[in-house]
PDB file of C-alpha atoms in Angstrom:
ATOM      1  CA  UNK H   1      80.951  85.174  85.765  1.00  0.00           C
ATOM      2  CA  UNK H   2      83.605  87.170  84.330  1.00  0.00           C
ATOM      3  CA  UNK H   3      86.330  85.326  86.142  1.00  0.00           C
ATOM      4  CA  UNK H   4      84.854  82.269  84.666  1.00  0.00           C
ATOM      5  CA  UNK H   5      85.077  84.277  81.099  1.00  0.00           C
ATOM      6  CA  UNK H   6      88.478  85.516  81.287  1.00  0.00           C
ATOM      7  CA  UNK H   7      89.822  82.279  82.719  1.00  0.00           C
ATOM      8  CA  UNK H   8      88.872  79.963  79.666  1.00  0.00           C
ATOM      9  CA  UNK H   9      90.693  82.685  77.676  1.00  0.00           C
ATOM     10  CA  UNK H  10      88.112  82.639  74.936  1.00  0.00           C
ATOM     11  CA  UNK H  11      89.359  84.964  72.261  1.00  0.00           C
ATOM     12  CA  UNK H  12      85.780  87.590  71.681  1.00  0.00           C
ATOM     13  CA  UNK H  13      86.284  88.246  75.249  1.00  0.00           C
ATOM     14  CA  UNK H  14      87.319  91.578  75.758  1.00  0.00           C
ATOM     15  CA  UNK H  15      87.696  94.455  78.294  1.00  0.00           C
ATOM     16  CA  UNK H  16      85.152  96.894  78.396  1.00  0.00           C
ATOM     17  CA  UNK H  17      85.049  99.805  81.164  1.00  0.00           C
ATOM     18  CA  UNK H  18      82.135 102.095  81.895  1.00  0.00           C
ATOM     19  CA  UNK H  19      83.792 105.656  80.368  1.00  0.00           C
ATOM     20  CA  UNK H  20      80.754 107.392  80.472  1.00  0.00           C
ATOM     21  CA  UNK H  21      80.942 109.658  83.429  1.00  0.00           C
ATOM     22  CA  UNK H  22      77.155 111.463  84.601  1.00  0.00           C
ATOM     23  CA  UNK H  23      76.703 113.662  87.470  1.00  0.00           C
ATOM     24  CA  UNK H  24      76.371 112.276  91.095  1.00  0.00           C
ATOM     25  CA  UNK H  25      73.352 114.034  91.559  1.00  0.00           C
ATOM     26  CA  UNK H  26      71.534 112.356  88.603  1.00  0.00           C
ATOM     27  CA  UNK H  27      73.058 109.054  90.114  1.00  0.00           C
ATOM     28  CA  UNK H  28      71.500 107.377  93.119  1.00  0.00           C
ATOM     29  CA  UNK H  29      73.233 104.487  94.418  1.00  0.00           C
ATOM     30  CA  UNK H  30      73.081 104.942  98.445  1.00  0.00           C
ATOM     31  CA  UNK H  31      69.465 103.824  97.711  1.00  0.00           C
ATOM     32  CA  UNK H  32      70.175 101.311  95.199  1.00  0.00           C
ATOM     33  CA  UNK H  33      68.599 103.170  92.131  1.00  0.00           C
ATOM     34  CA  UNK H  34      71.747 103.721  89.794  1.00  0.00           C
ATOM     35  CA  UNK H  35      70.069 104.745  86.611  1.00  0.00           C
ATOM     36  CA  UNK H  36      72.992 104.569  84.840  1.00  0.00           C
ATOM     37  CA  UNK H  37      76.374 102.560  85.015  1.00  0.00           C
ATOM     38  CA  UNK H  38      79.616 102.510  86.879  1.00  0.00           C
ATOM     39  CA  UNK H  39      81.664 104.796  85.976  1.00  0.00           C
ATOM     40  CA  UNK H  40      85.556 102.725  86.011  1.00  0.00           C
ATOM     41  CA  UNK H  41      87.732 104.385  83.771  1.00  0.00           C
ATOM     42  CA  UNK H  42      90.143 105.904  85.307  1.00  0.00           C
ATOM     43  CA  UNK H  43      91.158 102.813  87.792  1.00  0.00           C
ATOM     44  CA  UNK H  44      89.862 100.024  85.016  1.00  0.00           C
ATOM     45  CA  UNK H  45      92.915  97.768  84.681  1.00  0.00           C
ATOM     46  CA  UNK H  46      93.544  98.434  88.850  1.00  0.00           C
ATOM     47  CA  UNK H  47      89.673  97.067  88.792  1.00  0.00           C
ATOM     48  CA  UNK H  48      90.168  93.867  86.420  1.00  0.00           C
ATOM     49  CA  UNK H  49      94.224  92.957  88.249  1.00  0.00           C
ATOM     50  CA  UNK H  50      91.926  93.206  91.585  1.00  0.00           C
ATOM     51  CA  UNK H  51      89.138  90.664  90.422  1.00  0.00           C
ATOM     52  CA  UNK H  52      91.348  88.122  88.319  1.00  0.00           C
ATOM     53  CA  UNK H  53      94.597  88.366  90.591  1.00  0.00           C
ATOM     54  CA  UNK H  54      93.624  84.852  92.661  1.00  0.00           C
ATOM     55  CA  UNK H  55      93.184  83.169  89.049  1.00  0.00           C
ATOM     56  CA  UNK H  56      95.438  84.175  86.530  1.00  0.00           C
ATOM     57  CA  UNK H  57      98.578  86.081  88.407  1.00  0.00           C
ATOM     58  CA  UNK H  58     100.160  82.670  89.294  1.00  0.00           C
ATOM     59  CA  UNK H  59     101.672  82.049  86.322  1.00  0.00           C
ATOM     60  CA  UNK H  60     103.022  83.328  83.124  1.00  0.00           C
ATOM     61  CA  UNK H  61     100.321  81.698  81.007  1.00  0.00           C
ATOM     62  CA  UNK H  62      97.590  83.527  83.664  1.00  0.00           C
ATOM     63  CA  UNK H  63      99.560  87.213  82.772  1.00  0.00           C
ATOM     64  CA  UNK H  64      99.492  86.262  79.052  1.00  0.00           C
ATOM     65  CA  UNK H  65      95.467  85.932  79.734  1.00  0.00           C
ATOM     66  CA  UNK H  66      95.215  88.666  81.742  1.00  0.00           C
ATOM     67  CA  UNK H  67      96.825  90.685  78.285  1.00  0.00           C
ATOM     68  CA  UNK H  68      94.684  89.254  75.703  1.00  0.00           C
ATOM     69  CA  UNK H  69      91.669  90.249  77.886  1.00  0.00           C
ATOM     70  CA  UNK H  70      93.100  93.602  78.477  1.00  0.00           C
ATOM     71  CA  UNK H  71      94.238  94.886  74.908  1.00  0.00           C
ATOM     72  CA  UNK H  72      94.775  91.948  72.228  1.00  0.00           C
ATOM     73  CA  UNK H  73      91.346  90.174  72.156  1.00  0.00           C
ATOM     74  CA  UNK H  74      89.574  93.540  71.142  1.00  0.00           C
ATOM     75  CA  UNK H  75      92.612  94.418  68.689  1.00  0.00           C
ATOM     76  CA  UNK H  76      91.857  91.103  66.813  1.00  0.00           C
ATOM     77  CA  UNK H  77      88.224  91.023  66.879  1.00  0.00           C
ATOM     78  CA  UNK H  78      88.072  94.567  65.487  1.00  0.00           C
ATOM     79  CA  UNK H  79      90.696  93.874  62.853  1.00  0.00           C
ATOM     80  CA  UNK H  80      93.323  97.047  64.439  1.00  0.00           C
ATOM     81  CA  UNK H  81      96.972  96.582  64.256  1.00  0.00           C
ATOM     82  CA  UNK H  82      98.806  97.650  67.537  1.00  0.00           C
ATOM     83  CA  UNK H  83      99.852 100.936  67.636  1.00  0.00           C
ATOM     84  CA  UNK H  84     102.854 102.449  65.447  1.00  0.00           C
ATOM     85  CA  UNK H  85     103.808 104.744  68.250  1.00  0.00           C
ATOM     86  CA  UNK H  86     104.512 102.214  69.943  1.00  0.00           C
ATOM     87  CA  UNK H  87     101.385 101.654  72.149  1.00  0.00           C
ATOM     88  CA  UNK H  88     100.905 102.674  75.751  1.00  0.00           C
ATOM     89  CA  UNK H  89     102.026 100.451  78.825  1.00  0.00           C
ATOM     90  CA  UNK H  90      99.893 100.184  82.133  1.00  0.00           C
ATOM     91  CA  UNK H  91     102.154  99.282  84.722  1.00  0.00           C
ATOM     92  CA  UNK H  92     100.125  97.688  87.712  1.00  0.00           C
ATOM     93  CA  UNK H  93     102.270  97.287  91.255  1.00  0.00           C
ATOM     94  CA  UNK H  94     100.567  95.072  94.157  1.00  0.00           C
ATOM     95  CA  UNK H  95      99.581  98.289  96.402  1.00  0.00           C
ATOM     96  CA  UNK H  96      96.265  98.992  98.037  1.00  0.00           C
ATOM     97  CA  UNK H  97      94.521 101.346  95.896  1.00  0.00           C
ATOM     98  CA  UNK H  98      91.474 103.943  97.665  1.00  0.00           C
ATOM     99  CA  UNK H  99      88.943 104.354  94.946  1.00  0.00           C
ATOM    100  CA  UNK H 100      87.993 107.957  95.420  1.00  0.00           C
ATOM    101  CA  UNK H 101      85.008 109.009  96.419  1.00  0.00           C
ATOM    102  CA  UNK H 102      84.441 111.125  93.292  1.00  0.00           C
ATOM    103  CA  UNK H 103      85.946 112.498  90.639  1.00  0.00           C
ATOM    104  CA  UNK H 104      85.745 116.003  88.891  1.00  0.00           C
ATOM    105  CA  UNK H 105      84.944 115.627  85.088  1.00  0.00           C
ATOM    106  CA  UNK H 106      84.045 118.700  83.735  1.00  0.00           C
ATOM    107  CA  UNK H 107      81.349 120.159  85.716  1.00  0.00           C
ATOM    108  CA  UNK H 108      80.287 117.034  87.186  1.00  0.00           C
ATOM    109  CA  UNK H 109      81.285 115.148  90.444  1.00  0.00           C
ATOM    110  CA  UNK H 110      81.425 111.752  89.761  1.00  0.00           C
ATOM    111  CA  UNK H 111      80.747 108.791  92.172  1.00  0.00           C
ATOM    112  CA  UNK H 112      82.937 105.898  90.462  1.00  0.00           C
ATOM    113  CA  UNK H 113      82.004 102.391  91.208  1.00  0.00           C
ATOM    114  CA  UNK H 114      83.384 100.911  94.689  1.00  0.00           C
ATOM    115  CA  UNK H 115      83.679 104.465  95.637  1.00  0.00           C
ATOM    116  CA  UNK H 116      86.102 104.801  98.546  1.00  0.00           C
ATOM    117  CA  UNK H 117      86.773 100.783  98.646  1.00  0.00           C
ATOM    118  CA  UNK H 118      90.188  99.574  99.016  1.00  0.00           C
ATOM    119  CA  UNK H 119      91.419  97.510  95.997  1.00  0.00           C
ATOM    120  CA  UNK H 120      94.985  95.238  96.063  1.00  0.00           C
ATOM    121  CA  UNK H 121      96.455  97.082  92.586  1.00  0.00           C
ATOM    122  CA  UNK H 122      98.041 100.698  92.078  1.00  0.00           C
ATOM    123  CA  UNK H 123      99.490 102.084  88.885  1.00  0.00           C
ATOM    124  CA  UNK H 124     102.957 102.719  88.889  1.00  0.00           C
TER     125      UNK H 124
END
């Protein structure tokens, strides 16, 4: 569905990661009961470049898609200029990625979603 989404290029759709992190142990999804979501942050735009890669990295018009989704749907929608500073670049290179198993945020370990999967997109 969200290939679908992204592909029509409809401007209110917009990015949106899971950057709430919880504990693994309050987490269960070995059995299937994940009471909460999947944590993506810190690979997100590795995540989206995997899933829309087939559709939208053929051309220049699929990139320029790929960007609105990313950063300038959400910008326009929620009436923000781009940055003054500049804004930050996300560099993606076509290199197999390991999600890690977990991740330490503060106290917590942290299963992330696809957790030790293999995904085709690395930041630089």
């Amino acid at each position: 569905g969200l290939v679908g989404l992204v592909e029509k290029d409809y401007d209110w759709v917009m990015a949106g990661p899971d950057d709430a992190p919880h504990d693994k142990k309050a987490k269960h999804p070995e059995t299937g009961c994940c009471a909460c979501g999947a944590y993506t942050s810190p690979f997100v735009m590795q995540l989206y470049a995997h899933a829309l890669e087939e559709s939208l990295f053929n051309s220049e018009e699929g990139v320029n898609t790929f960007c609105r989704f990313i950063n300038k749907n959400a910008r326009v929608l929620h009436d923000r200029e781009n940055s003054r500073r500049g804004g930050m670049f996300v560099i993606l290179s076509r290199k197999p990625f390991q999600i890690p198993l977990s991740y330490e945020v503060g106290p917590w370990a942290v299963e992330p979603f696809w957790a030790g999967k293999t995904i085709n997109w690395s930041y630089v």
